[in-house]
Tab-separated table of C-alpha atoms in Angstrom:
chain	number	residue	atom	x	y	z
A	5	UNK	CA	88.966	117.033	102.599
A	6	UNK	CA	88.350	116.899	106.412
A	7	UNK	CA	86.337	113.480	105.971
A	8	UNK	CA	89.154	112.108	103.842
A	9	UNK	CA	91.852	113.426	106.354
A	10	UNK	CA	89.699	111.392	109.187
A	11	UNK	CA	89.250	108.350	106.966
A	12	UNK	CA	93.302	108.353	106.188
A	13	UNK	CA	93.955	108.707	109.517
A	14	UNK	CA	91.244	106.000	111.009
A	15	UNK	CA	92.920	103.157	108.581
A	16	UNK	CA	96.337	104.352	109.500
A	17	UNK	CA	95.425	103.458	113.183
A	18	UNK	CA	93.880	100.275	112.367
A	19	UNK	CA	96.626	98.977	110.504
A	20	UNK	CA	98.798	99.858	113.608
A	21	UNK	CA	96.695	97.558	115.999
A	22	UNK	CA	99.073	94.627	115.569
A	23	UNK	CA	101.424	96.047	116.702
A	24	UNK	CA	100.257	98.303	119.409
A	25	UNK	CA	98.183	95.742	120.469
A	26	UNK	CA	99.523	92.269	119.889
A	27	UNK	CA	98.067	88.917	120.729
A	28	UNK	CA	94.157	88.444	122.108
A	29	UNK	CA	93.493	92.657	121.308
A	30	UNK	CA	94.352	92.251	117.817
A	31	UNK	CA	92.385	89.460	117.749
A	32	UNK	CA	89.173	90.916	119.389
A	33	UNK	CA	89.762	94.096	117.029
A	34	UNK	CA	89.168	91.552	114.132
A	35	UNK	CA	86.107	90.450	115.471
A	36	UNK	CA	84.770	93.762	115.409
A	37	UNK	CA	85.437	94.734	112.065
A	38	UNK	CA	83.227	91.590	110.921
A	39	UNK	CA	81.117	92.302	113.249
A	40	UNK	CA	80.750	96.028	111.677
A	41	UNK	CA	80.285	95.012	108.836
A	42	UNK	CA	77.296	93.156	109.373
A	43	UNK	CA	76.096	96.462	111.294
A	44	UNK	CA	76.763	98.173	108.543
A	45	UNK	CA	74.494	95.893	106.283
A	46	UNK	CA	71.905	95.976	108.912
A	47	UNK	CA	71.845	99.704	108.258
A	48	UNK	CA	71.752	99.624	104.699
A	49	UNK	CA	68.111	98.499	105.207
A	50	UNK	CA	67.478	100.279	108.630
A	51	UNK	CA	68.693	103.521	108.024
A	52	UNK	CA	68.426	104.334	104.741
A	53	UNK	CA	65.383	102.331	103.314
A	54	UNK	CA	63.768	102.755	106.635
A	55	UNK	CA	63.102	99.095	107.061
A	56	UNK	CA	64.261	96.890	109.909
A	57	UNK	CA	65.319	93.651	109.722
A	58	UNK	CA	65.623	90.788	112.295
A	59	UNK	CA	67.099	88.341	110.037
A	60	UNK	CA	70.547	89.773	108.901
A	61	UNK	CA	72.081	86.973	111.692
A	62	UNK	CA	70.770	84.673	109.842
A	63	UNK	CA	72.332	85.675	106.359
A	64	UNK	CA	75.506	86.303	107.606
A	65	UNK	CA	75.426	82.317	109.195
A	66	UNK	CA	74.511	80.417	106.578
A	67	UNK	CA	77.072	82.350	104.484
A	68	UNK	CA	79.657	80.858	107.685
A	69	UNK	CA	77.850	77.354	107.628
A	70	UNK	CA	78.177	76.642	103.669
A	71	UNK	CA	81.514	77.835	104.153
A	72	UNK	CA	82.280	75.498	106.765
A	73	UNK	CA	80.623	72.434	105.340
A	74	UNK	CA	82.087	72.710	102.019
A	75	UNK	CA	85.676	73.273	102.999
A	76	UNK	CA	85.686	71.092	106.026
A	77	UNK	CA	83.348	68.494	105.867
A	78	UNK	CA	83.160	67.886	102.211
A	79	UNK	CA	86.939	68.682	101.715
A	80	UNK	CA	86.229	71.320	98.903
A	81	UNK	CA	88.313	73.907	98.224
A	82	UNK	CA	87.951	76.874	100.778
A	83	UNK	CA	87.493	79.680	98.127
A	84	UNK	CA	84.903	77.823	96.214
A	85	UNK	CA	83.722	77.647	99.401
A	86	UNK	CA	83.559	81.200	100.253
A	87	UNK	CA	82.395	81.879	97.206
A	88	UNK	CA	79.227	79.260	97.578
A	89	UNK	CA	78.563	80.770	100.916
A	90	UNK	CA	78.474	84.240	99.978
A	91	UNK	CA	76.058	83.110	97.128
A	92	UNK	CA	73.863	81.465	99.499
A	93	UNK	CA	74.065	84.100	102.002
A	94	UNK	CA	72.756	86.568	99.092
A	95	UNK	CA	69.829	83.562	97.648
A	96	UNK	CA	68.606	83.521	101.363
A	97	UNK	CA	68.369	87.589	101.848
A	98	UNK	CA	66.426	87.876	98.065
A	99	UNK	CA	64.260	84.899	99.481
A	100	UNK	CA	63.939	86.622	102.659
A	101	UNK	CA	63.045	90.037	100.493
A	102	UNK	CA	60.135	88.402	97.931
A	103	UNK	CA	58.418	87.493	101.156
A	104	UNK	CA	59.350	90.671	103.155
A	105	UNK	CA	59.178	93.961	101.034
A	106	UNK	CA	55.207	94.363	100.766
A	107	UNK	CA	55.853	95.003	104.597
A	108	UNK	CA	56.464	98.117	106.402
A	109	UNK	CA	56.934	98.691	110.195
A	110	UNK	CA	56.712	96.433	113.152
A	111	UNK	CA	54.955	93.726	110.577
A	112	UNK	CA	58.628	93.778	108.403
A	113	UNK	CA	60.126	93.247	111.617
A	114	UNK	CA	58.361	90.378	112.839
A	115	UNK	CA	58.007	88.461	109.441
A	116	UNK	CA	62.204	88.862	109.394
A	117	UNK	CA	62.076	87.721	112.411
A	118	UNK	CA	59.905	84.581	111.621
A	119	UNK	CA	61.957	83.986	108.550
A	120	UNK	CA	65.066	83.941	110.853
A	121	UNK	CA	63.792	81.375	113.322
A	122	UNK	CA	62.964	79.173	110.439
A	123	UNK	CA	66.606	79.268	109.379
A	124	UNK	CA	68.016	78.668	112.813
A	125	UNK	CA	65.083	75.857	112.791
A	126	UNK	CA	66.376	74.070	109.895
A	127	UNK	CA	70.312	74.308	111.609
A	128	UNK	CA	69.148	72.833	114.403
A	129	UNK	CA	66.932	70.046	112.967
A	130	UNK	CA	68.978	69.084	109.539
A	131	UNK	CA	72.344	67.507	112.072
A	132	UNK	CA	72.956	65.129	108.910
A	133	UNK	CA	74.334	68.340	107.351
A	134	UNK	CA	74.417	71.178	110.029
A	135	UNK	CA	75.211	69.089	113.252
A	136	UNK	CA	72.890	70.161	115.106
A	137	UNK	CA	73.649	71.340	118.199
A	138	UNK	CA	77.108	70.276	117.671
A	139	UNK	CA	77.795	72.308	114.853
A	140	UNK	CA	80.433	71.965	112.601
A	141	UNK	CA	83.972	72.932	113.670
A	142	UNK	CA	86.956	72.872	110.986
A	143	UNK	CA	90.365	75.109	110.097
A	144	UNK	CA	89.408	76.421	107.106
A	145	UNK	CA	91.610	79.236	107.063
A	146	UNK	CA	94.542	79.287	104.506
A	147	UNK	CA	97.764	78.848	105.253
A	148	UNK	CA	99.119	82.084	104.474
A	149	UNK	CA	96.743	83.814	106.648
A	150	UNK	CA	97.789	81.646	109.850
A	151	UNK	CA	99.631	84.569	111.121
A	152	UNK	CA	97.230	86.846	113.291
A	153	UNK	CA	98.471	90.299	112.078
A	154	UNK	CA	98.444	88.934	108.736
A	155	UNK	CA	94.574	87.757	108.576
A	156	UNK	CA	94.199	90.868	111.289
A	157	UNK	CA	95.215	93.030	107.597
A	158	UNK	CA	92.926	91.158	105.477
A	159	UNK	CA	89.932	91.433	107.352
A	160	UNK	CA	90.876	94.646	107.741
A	161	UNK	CA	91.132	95.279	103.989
A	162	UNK	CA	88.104	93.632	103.052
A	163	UNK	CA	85.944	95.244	105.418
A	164	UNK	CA	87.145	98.554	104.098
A	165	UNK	CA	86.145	97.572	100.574
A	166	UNK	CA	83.152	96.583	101.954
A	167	UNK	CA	82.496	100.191	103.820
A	168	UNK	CA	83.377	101.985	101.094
A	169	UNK	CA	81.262	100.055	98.530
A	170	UNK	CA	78.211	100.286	100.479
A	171	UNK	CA	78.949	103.626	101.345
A	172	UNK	CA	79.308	104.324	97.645
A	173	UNK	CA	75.882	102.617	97.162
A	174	UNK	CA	74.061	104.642	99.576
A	175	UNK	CA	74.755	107.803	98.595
A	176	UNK	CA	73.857	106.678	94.678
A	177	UNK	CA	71.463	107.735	93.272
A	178	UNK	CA	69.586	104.488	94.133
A	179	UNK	CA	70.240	105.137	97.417
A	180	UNK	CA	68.985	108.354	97.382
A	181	UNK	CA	65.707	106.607	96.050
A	182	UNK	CA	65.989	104.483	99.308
A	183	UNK	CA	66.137	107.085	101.490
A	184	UNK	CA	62.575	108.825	99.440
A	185	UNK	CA	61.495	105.950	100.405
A	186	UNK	CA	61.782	105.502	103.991
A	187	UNK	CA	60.353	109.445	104.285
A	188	UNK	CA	57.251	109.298	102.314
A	189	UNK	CA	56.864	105.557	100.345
A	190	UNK	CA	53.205	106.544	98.932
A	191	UNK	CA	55.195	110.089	97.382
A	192	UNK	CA	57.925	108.010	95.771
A	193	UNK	CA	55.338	105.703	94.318
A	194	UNK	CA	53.258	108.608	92.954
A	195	UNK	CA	56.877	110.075	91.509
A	196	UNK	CA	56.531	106.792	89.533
A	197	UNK	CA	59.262	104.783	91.328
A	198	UNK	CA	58.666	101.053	91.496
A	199	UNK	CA	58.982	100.514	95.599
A	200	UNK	CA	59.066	97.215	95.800
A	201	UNK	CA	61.810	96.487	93.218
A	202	UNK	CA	64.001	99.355	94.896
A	203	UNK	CA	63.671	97.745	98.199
A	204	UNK	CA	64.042	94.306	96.772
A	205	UNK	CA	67.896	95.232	94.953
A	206	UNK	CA	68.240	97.353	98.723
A	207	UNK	CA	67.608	94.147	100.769
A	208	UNK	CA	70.147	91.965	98.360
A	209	UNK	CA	72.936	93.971	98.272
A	210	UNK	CA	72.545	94.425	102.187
A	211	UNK	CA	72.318	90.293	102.308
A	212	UNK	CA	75.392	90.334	100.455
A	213	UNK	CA	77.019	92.186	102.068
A	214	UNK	CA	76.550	90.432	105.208
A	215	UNK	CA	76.836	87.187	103.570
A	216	UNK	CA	80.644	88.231	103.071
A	217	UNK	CA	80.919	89.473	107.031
A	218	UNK	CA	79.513	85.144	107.735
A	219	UNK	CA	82.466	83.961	104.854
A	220	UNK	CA	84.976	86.227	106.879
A	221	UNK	CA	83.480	84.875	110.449
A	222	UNK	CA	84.249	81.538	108.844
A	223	UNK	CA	87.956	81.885	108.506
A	224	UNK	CA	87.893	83.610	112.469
A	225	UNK	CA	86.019	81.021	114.720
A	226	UNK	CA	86.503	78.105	112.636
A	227	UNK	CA	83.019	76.930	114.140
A	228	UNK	CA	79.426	77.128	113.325
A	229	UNK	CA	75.953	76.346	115.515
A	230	UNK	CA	72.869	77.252	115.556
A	231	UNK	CA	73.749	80.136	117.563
A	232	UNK	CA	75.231	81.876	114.789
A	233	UNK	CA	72.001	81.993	113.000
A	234	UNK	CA	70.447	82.740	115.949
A	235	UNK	CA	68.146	86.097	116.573
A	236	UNK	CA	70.543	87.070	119.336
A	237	UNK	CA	73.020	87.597	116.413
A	238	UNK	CA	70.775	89.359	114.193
A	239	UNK	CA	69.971	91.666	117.684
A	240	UNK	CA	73.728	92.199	118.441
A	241	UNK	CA	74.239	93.476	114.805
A	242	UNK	CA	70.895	95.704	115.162
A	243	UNK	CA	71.895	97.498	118.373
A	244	UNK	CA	75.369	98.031	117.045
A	245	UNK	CA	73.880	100.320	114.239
A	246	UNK	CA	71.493	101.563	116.394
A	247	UNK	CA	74.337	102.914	119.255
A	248	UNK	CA	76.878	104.224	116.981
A	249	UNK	CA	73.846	105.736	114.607
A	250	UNK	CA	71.242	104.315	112.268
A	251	UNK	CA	71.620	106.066	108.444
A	252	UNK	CA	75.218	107.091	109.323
A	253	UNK	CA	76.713	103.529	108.311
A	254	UNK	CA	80.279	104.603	110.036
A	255	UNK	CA	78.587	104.610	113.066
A	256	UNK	CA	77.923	101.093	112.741
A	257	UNK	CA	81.897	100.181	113.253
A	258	UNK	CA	82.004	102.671	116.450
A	259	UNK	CA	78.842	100.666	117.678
A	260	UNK	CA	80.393	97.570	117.297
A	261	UNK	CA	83.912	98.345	119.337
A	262	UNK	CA	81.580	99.575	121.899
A	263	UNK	CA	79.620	96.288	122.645
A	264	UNK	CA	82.128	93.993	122.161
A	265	UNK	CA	84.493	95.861	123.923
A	266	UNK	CA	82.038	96.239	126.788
A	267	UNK	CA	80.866	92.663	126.482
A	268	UNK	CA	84.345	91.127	127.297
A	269	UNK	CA	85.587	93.543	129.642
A	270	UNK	CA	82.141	93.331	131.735
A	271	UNK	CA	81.879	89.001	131.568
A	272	UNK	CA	85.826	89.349	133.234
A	273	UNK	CA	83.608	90.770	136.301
A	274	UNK	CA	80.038	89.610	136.305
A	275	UNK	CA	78.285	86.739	134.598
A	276	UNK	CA	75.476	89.362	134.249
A	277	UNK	CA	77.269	90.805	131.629
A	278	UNK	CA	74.146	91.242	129.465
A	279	UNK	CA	72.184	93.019	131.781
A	280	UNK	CA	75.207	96.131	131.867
A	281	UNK	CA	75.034	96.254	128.288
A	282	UNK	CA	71.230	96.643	128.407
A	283	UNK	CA	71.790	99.860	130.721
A	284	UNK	CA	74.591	101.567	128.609
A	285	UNK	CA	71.980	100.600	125.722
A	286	UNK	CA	69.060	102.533	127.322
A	287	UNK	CA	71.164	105.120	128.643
A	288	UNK	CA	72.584	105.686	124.563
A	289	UNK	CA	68.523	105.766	123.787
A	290	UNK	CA	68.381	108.528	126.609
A	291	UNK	CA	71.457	111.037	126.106
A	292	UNK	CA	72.054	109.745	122.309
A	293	UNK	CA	69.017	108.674	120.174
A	294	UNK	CA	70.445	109.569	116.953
A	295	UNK	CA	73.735	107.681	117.689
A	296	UNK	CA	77.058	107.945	119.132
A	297	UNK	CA	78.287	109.248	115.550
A	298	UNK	CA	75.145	111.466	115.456
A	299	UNK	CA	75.266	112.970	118.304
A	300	UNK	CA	79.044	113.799	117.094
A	301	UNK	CA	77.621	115.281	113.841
A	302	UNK	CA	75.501	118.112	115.927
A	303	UNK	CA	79.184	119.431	117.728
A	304	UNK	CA	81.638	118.550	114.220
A	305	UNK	CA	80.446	120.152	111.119
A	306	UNK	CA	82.488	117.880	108.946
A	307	UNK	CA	81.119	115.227	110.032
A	308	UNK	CA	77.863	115.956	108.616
A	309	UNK	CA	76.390	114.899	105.413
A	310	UNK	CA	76.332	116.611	102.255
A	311	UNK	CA	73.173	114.712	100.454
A	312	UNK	CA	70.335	115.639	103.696
């Protein structure tokens, strides 16, 4: 009742921002919901399957690039669109997961990597489609989301489907299997589980779900470039689960109002913007290991979970 209480009560806030905070804060709230719920995918993988990826930036761009292209540059219609980009965004990540799943460790995270830098390769390269470094740039939003605390409501919305679906799917009992998994892989397999095709479905739905975070960062920047499939993205979207807590996924939407909140506030000061964020990041690794929200769970009883 306590968790429901806080959940009411978070979403009752939210919903507020518009008009507590008009104007560029509502907008910059926005951004971090998509940008927590690509955290949140990251963490499907990270925290519960014990995997981590370094390619998530990439799904989530080319879900915002096919969006782009097909609703701007071919003139298609923009929900075909959105629905072609969260498609691809999903092909990519079980592409990305027949190459990636026999992997484990610091080898997974380099061959995500790779696969990542062969993605922001082929933006960068294919300018006939992509535009190289140009990128493509287009209004793709609908008209009856021009209205910032309108679209501020439905990214809002969808992002809370999206957190409670994949909070409903990792606390199934396929993500329970996930989470055997990540503490003793050789145990599960000997249980009779079939590893690879649980971490295969694991990595997919986490693609897709960041595939819909790209489609949503579509309709916000109304841009695309290579640095969208970039690995700083798929970095930004790592640390944010990492500083508000890997395997909590909440923590993931606390970790991502921290850094952007500290990256614009800090770039108002210092062009060195990145190298503050790298100290509050070590310093969360020092005093908080387990997470902003998991350091919370050792002081908050209700805040801890029922399935450990």
């Amino acid at each position: 009742m306590k968790r429901a209480a806080l959940v009411v009560a978070a979403l009752a806030a939210l919903a507020c921002v518009p008009a507590v905070l008009p104007g560029y804060n509502t907008t910059l709230v926005t951004e971090m919901l998509i940008f927590a719920a690509l955290a949140m995918s990251i963490d499907i993988l990270a925290g519960y399957a014990g995997r981590t990826p370094l390619c998530h930036g990439a799904i989530f761009g080319v879900a915002t690039y096919v969006v782009l292209y097909y609703a701007s540059a071919a003139g298609g219609n923009v929900w075909v669109g959105v629905l072609l980009g969260i498609a691809a965004g999903t092909a990519t990540a079980m592409v990305f997961a027949l190459l990636a799943i026999r992997t484990s460790g610091v080898y997974f995270l380099l061959l995500t990597l790779a696969m990542g830098m062969i993605v922001w390769g082929i933006c960068l390269r294919w300018t006939s489609v992509t535009g190289g470094e140009n990128g493509i740039r287009g209004a793709v939003k609908p008209g009856w989301l021009a209205d910032q605390a309108r679209f501020y409501w439905f990214v809002l919305a969808v992002t809370a489907l999206m957190t409670l679906a994949m909070w409903r799917f990792v606390t199934s009992p396929f993500g329970l299997t996930l989470r055997g998994i990540k503490e003793s892989e050789s145990r599960m397999r000997a249980l009779g589980y079939n590893v690879p095709l649980h971490l295969f479905i694991g990595f997919a739905v986490s693609g897709f779900f960041a595939a819909v975070a790209g489609a949503l960062y579509a309709f916000y920047n109304s841009f695309v470039s290579p640095s969208t499939v970039a690995l700083g993205q798929s970095v930004e979207g790592l640390l944010m689960a990492i500083v508000g807590g890997v395997g909590t996924l909440f923590g993931s939407l606390i970790g991502s109002a921290l850094i952007i909140s500290l990256e614009n506030f800090v770039s108002l000061y210092t062009e060195r913007w990145s190298m503050v964020l790298g100290f509050a990041f070590i310093l969360t690794m020092i005093f908080a290991p387990e997470g902003i929200l998991g350091k919370l769970r050792a002081f908050y009883p209700f805040s801890k979970r029922r399935n450990t």
